[in-house]
PDB file of N, CA, C and O in Angstrom:
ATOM      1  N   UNK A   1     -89.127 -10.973 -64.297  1.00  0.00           N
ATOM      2  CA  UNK A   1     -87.689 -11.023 -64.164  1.00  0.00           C
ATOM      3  C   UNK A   1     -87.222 -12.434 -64.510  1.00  0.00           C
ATOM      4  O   UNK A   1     -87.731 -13.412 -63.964  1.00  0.00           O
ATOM      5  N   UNK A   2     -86.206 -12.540 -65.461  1.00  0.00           N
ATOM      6  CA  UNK A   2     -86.000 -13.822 -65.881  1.00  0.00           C
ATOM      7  C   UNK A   2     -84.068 -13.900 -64.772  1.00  0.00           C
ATOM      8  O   UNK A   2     -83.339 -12.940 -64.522  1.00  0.00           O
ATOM      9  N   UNK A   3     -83.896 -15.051 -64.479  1.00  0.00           N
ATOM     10  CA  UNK A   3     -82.548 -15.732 -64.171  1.00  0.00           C
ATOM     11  C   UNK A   3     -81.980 -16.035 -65.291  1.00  0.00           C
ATOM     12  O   UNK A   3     -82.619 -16.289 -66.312  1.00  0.00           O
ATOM     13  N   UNK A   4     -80.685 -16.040 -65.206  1.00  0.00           N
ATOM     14  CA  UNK A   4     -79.800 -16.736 -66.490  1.00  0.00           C
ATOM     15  C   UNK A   4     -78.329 -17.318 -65.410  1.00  0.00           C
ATOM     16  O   UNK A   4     -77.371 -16.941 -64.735  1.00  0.00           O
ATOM     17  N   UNK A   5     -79.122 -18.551 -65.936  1.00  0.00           N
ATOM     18  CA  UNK A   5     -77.612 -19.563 -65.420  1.00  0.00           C
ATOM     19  C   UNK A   5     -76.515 -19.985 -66.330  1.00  0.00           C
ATOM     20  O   UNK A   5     -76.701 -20.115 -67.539  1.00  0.00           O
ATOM     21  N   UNK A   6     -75.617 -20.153 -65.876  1.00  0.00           N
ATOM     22  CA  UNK A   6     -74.696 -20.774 -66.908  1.00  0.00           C
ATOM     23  C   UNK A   6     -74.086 -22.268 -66.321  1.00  0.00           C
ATOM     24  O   UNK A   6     -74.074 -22.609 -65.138  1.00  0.00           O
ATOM     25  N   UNK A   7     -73.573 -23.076 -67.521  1.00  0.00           N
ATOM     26  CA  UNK A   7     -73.367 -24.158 -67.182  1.00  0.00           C
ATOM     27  C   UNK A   7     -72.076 -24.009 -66.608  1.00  0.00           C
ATOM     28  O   UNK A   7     -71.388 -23.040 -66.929  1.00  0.00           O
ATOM     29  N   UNK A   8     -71.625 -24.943 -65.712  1.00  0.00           N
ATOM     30  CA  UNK A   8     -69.670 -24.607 -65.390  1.00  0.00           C
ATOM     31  C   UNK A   8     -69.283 -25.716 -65.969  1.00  0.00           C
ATOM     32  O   UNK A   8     -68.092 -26.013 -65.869  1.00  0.00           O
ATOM     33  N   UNK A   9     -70.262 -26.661 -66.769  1.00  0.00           N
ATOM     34  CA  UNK A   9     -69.069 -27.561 -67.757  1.00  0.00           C
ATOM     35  C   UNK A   9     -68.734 -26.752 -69.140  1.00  0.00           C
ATOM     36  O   UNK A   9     -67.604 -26.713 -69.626  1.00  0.00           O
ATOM     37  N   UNK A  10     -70.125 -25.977 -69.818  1.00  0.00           N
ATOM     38  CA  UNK A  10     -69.922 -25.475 -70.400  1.00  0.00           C
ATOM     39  C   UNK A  10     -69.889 -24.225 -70.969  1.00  0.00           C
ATOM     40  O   UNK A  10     -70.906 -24.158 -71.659  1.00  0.00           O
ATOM     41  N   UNK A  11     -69.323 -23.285 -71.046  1.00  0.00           N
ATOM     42  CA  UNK A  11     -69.805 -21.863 -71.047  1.00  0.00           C
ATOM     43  C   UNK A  11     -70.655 -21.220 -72.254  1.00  0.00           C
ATOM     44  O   UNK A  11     -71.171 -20.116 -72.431  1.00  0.00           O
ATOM     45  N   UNK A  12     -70.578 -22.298 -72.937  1.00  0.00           N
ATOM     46  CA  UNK A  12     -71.499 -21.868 -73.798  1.00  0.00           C
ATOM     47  C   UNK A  12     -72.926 -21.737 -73.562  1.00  0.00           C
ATOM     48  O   UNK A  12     -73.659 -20.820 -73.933  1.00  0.00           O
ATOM     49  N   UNK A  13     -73.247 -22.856 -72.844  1.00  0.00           N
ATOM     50  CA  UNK A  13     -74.461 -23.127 -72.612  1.00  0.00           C
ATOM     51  C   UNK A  13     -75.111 -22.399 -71.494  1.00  0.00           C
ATOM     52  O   UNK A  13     -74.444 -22.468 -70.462  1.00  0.00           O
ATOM     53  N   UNK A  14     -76.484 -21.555 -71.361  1.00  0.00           N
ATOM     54  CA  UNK A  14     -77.657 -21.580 -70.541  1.00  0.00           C
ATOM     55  C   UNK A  14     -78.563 -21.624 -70.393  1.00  0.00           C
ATOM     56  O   UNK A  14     -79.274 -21.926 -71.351  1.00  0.00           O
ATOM     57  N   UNK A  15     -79.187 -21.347 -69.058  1.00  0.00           N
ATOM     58  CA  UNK A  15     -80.844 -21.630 -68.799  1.00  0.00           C
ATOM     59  C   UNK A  15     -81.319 -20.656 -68.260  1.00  0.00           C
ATOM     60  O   UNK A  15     -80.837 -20.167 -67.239  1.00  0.00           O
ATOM     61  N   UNK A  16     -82.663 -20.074 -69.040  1.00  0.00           N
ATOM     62  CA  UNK A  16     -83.314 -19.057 -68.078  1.00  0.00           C
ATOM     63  C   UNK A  16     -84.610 -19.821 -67.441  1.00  0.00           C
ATOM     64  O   UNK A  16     -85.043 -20.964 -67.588  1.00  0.00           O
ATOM     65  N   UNK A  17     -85.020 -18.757 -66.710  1.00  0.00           N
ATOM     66  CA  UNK A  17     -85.981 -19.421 -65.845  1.00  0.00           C
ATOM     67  C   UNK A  17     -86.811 -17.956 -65.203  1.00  0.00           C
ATOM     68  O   UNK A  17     -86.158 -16.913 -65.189  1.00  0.00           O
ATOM     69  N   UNK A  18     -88.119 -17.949 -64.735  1.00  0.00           N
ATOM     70  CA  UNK A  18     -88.302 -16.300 -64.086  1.00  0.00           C
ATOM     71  C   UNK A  18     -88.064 -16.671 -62.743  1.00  0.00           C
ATOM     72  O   UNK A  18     -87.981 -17.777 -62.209  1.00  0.00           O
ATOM     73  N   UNK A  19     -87.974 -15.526 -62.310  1.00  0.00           N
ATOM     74  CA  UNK A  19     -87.345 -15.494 -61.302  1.00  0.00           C
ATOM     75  C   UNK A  19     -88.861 -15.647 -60.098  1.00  0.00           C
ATOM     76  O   UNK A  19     -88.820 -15.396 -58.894  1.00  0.00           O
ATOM     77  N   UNK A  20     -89.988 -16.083 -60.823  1.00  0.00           N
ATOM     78  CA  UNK A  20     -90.811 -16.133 -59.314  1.00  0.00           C
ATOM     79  C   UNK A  20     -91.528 -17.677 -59.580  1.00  0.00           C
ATOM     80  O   UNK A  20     -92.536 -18.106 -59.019  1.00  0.00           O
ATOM     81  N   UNK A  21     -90.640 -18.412 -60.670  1.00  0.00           N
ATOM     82  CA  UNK A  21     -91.317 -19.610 -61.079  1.00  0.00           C
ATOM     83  C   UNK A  21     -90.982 -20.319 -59.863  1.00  0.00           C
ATOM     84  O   UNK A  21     -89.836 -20.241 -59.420  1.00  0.00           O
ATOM     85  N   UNK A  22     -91.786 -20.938 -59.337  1.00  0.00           N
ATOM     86  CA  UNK A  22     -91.524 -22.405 -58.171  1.00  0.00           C
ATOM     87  C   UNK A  22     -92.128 -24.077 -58.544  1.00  0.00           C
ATOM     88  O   UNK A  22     -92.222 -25.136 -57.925  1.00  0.00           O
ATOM     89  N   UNK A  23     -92.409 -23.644 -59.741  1.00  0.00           N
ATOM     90  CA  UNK A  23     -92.388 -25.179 -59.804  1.00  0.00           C
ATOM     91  C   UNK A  23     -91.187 -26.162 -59.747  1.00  0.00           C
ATOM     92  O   UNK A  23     -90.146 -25.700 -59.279  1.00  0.00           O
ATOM     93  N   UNK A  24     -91.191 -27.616 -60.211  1.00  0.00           N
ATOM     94  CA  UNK A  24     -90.024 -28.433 -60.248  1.00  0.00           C
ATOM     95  C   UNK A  24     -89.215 -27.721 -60.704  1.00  0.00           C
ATOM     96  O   UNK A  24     -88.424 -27.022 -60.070  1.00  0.00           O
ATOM     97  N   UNK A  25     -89.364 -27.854 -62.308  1.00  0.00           N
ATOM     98  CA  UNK A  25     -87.743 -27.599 -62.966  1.00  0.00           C
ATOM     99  C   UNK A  25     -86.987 -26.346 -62.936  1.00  0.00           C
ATOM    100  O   UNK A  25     -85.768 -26.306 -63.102  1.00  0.00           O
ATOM    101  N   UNK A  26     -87.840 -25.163 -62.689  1.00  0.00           N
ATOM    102  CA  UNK A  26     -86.830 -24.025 -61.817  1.00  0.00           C
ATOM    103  C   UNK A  26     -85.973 -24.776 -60.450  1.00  0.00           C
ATOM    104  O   UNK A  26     -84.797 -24.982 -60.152  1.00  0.00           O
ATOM    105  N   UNK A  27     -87.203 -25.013 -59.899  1.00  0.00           N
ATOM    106  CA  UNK A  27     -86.085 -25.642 -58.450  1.00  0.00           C
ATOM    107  C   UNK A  27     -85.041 -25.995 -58.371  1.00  0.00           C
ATOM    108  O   UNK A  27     -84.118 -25.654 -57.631  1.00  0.00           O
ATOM    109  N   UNK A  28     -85.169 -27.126 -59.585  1.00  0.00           N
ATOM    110  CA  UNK A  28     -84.125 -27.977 -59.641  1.00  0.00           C
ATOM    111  C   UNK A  28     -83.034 -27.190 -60.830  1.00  0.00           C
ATOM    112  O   UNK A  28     -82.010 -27.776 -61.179  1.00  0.00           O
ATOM    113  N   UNK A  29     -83.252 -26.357 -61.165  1.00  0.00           N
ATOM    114  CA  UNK A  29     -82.244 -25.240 -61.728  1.00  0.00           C
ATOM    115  C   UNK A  29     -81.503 -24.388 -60.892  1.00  0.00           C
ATOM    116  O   UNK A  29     -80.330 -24.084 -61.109  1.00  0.00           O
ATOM    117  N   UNK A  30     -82.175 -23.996 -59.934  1.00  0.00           N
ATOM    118  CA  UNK A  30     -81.881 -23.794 -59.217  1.00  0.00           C
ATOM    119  C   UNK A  30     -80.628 -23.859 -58.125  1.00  0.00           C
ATOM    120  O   UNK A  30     -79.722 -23.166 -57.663  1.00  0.00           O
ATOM    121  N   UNK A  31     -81.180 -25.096 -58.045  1.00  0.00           N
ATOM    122  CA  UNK A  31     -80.279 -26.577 -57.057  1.00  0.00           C
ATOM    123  C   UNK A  31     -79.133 -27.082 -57.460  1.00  0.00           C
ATOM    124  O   UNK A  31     -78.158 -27.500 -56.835  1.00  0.00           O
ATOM    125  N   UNK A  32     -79.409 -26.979 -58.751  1.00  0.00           N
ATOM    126  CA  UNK A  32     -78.214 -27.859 -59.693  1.00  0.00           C
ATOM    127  C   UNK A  32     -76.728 -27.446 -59.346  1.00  0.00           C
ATOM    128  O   UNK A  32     -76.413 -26.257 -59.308  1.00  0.00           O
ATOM    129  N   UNK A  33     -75.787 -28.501 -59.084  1.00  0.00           N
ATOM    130  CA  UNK A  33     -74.412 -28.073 -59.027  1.00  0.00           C
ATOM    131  C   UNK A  33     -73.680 -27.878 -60.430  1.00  0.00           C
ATOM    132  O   UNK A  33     -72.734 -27.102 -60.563  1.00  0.00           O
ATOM    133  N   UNK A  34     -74.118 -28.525 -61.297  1.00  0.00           N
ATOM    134  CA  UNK A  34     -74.107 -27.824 -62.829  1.00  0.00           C
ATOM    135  C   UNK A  34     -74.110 -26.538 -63.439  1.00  0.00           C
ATOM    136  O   UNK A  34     -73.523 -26.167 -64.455  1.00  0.00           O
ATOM    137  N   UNK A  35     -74.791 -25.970 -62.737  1.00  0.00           N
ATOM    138  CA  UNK A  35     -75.203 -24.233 -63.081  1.00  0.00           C
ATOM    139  C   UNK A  35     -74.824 -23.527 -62.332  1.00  0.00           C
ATOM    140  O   UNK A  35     -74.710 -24.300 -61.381  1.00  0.00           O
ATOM    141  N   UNK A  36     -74.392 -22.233 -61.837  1.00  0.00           N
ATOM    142  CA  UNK A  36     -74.373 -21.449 -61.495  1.00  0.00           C
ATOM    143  C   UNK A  36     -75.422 -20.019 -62.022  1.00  0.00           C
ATOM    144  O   UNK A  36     -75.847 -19.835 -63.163  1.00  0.00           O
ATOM    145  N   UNK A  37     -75.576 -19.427 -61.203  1.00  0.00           N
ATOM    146  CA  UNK A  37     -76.110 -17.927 -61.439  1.00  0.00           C
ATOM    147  C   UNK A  37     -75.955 -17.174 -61.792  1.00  0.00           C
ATOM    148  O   UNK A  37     -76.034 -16.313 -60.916  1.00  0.00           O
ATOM    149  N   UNK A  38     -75.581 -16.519 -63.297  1.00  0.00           N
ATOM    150  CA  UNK A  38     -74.856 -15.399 -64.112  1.00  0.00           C
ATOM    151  C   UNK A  38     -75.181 -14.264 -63.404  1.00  0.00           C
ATOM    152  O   UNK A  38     -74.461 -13.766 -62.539  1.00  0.00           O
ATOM    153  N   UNK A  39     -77.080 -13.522 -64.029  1.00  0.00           N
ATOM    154  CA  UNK A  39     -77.655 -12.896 -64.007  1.00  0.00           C
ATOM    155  C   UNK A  39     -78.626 -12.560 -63.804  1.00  0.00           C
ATOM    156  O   UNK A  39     -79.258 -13.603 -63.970  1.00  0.00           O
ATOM    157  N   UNK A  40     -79.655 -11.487 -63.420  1.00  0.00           N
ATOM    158  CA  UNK A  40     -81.025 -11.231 -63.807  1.00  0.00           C
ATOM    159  C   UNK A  40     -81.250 -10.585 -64.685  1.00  0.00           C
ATOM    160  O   UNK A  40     -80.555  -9.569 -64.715  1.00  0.00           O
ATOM    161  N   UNK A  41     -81.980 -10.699 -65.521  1.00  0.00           N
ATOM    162  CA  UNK A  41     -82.741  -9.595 -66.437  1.00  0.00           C
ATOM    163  C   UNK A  41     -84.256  -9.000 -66.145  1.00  0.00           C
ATOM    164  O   UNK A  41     -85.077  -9.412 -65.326  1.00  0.00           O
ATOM    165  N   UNK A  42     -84.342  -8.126 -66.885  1.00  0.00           N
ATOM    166  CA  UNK A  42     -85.667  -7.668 -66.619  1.00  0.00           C
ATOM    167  C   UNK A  42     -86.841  -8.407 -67.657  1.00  0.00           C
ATOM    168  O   UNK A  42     -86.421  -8.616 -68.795  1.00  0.00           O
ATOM    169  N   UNK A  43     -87.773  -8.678 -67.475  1.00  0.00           N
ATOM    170  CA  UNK A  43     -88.779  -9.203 -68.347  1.00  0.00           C
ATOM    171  C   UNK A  43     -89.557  -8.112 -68.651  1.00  0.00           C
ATOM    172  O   UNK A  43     -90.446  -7.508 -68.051  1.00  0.00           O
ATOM    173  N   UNK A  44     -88.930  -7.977 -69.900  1.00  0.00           N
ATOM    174  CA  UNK A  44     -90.100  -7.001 -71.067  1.00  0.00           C
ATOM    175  C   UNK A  44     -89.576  -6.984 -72.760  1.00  0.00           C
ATOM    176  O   UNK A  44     -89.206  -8.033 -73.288  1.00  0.00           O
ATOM    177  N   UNK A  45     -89.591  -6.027 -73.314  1.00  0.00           N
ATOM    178  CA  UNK A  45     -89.624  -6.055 -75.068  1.00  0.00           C
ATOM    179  C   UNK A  45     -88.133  -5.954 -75.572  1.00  0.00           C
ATOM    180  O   UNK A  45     -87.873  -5.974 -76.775  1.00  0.00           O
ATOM    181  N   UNK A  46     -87.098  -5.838 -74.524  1.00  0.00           N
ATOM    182  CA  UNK A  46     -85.813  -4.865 -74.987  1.00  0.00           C
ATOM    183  C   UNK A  46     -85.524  -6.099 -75.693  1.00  0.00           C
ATOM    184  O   UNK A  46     -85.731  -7.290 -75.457  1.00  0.00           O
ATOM    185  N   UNK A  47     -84.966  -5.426 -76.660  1.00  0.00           N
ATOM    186  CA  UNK A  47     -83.537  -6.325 -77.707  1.00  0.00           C
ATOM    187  C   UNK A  47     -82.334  -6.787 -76.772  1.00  0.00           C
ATOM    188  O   UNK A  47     -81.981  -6.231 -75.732  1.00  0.00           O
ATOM    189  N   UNK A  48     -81.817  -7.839 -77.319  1.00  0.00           N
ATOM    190  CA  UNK A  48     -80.652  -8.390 -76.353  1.00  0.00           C
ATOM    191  C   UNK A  48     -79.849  -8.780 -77.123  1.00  0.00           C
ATOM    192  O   UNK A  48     -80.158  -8.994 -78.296  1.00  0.00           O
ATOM    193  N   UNK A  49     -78.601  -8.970 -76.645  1.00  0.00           N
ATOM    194  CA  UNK A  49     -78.093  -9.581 -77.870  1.00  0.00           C
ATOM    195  C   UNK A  49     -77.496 -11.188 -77.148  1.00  0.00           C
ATOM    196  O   UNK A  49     -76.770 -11.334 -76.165  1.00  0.00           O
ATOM    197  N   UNK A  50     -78.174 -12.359 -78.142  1.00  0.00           N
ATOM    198  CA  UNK A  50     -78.358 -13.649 -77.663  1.00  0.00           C
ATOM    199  C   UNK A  50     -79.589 -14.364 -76.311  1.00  0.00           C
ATOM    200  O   UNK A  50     -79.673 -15.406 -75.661  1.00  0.00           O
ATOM    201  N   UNK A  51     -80.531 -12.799 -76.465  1.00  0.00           N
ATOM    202  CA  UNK A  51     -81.396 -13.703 -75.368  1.00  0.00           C
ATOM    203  C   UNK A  51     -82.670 -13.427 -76.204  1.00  0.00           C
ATOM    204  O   UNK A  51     -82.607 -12.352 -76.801  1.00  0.00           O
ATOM    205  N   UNK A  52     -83.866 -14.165 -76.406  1.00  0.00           N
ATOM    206  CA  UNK A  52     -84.505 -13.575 -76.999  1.00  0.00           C
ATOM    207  C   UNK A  52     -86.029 -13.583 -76.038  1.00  0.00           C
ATOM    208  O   UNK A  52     -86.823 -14.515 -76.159  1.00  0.00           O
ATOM    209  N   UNK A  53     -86.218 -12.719 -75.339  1.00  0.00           N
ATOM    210  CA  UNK A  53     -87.220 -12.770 -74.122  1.00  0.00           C
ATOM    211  C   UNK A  53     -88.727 -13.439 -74.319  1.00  0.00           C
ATOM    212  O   UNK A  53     -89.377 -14.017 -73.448  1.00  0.00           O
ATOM    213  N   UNK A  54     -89.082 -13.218 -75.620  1.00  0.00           N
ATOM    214  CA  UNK A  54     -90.576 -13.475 -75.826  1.00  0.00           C
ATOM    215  C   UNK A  54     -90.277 -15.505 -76.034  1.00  0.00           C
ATOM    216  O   UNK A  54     -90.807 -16.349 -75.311  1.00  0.00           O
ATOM    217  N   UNK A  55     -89.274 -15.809 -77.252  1.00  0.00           N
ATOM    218  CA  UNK A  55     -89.071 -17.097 -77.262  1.00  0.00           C
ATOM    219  C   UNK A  55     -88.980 -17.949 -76.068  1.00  0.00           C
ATOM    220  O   UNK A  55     -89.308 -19.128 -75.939  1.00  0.00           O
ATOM    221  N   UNK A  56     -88.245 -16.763 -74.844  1.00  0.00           N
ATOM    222  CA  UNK A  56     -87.881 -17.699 -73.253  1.00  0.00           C
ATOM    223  C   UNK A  56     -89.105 -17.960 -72.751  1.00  0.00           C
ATOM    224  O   UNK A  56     -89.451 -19.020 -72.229  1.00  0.00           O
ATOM    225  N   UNK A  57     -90.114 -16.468 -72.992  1.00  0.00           N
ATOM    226  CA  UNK A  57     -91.530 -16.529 -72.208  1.00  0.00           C
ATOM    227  C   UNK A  57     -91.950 -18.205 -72.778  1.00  0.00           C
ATOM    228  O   UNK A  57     -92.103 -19.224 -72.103  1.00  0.00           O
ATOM    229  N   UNK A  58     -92.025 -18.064 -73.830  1.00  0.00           N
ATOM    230  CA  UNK A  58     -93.020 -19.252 -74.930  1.00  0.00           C
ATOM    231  C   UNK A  58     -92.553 -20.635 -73.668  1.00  0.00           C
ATOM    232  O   UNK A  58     -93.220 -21.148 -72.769  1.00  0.00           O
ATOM    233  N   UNK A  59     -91.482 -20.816 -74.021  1.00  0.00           N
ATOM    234  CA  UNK A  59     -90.507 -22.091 -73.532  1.00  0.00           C
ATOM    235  C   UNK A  59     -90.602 -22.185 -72.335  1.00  0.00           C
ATOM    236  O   UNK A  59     -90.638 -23.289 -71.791  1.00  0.00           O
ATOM    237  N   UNK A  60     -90.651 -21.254 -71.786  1.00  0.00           N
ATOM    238  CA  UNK A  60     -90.644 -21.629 -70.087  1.00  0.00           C
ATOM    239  C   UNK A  60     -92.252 -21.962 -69.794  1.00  0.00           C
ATOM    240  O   UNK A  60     -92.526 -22.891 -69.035  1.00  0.00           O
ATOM    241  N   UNK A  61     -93.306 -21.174 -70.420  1.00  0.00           N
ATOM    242  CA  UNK A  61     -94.607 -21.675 -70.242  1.00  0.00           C
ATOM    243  C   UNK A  61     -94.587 -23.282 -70.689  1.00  0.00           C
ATOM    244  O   UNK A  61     -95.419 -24.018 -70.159  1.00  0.00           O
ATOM    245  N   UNK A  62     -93.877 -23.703 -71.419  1.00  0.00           N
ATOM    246  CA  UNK A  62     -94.137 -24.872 -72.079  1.00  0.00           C
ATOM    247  C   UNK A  62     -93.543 -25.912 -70.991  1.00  0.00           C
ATOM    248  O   UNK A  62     -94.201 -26.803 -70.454  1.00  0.00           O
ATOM    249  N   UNK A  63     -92.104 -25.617 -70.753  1.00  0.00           N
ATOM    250  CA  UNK A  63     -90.983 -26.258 -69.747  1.00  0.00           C
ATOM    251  C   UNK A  63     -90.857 -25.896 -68.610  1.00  0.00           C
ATOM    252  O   UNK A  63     -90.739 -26.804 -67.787  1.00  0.00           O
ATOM    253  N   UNK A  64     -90.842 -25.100 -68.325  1.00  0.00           N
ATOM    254  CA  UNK A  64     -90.584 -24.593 -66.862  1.00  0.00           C
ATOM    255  C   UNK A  64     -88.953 -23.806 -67.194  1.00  0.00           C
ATOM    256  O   UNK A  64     -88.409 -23.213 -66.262  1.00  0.00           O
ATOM    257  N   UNK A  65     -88.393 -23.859 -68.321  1.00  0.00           N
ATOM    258  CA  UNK A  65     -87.046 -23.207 -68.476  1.00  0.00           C
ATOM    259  C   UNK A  65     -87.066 -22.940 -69.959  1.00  0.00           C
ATOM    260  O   UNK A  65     -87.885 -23.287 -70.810  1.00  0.00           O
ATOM    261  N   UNK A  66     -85.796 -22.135 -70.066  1.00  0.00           N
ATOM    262  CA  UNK A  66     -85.590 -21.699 -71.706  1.00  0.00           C
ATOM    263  C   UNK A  66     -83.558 -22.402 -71.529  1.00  0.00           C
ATOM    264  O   UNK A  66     -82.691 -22.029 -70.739  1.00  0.00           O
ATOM    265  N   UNK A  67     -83.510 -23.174 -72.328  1.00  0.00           N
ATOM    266  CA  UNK A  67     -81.867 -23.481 -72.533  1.00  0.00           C
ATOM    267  C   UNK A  67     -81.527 -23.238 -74.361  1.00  0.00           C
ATOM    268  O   UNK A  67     -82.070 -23.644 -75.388  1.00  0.00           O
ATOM    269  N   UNK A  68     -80.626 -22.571 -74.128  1.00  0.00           N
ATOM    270  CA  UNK A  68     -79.979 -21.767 -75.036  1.00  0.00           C
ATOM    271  C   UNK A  68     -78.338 -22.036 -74.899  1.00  0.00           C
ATOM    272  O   UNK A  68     -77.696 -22.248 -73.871  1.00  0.00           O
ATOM    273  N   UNK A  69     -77.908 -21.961 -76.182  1.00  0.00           N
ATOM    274  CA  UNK A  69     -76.400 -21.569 -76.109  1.00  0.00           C
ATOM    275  C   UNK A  69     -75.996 -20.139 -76.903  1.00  0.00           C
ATOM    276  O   UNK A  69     -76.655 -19.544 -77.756  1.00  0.00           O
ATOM    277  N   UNK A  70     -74.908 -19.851 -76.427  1.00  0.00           N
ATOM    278  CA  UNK A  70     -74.196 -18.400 -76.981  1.00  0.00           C
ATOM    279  C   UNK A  70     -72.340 -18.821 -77.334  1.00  0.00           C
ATOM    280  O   UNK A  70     -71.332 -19.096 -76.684  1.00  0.00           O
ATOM    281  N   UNK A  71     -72.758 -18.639 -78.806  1.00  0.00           N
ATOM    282  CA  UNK A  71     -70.949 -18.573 -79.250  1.00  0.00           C
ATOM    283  C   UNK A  71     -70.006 -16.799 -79.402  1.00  0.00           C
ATOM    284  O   UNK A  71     -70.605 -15.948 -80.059  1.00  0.00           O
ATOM    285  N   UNK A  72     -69.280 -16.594 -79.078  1.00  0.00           N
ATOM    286  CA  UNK A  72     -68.404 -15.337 -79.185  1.00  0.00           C
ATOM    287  C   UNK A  72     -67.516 -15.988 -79.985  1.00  0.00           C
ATOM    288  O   UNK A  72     -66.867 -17.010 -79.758  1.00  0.00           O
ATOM    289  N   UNK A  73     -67.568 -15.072 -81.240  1.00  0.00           N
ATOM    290  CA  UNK A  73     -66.117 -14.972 -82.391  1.00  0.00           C
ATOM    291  C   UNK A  73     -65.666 -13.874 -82.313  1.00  0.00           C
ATOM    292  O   UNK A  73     -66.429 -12.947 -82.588  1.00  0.00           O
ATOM    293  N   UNK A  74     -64.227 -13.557 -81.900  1.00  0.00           N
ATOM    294  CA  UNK A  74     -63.824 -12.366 -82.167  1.00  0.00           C
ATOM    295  C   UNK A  74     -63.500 -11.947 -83.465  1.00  0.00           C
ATOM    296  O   UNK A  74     -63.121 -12.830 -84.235  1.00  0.00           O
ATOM    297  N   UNK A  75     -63.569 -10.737 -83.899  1.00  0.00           N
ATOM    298  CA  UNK A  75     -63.302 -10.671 -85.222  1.00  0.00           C
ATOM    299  C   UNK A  75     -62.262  -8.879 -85.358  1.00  0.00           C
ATOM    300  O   UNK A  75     -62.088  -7.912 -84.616  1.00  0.00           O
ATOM    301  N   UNK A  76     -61.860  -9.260 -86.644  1.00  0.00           N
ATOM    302  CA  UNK A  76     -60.910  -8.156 -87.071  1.00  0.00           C
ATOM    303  C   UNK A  76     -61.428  -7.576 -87.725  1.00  0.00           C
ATOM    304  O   UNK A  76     -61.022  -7.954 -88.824  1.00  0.00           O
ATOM    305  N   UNK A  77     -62.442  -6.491 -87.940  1.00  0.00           N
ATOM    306  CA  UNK A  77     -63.487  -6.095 -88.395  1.00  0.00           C
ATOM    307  C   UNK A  77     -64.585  -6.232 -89.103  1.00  0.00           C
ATOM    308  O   UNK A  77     -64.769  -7.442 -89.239  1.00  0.00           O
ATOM    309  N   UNK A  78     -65.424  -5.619 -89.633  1.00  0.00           N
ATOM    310  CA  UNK A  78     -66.181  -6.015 -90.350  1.00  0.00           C
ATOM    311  C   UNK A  78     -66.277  -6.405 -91.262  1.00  0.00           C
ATOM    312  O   UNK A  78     -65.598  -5.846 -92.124  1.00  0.00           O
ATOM    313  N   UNK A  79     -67.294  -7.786 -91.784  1.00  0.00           N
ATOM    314  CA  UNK A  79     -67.277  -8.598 -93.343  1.00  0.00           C
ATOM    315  C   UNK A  79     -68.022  -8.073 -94.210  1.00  0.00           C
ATOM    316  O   UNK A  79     -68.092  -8.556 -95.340  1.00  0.00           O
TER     317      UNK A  79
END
C-alpha cells in the first residue's frame, strides 16, 4: 500500500511512500507540516493515471520516498 501526500505550498507536487515503511524519511513525511495526506493506493500492476507504481517501488527502495509532480490542462477537446 503506497501513501500519497501532497504539498500545501504546492499542489502540484507529491510524495509517495508505503504505507508500512518506518524508516527516517517516511517518518519525517509523515511529520512534515508541508504535506498533508491525499490518499492510499493499493500496491500492485494497475495503470494510473500520473502515478507510476513500479518507478515509486524502484525510488522508494532507493530513498525511502517517490516525489513526483502532476500538471492538469483542461482542454476543449481532442488534438
Amino acid at each position: 500500500m503506497f501513501e500519497i501526500y501532497r504539498s500545501k505550498q504546492n499542489p502540484q507536487h507529491y510524495v509517495a511512500i508505503r504505507a508500512d515503511d518506518t524508516r527516517e524519511n517516511p517518518k519525517g513525511i509523515r511529520e512534515s507540516r508541508n504535506l498533508a495526506l491525499m490518499t492510499r493506493i493499493e500496491d500492485d500492476d494497475a495503470k494510473r493515471i500520473a502515478f507510476d507504481g513500479g518507478e515509486a517501488m524502484s525510488r522508494i527502495a532507493r530513498d525511502g520516498f517517490y516525489a513526483f509532480a502532476v500538471t492538469i490542462q483542461v482542454r476543449e477537446g481532442v488534438e
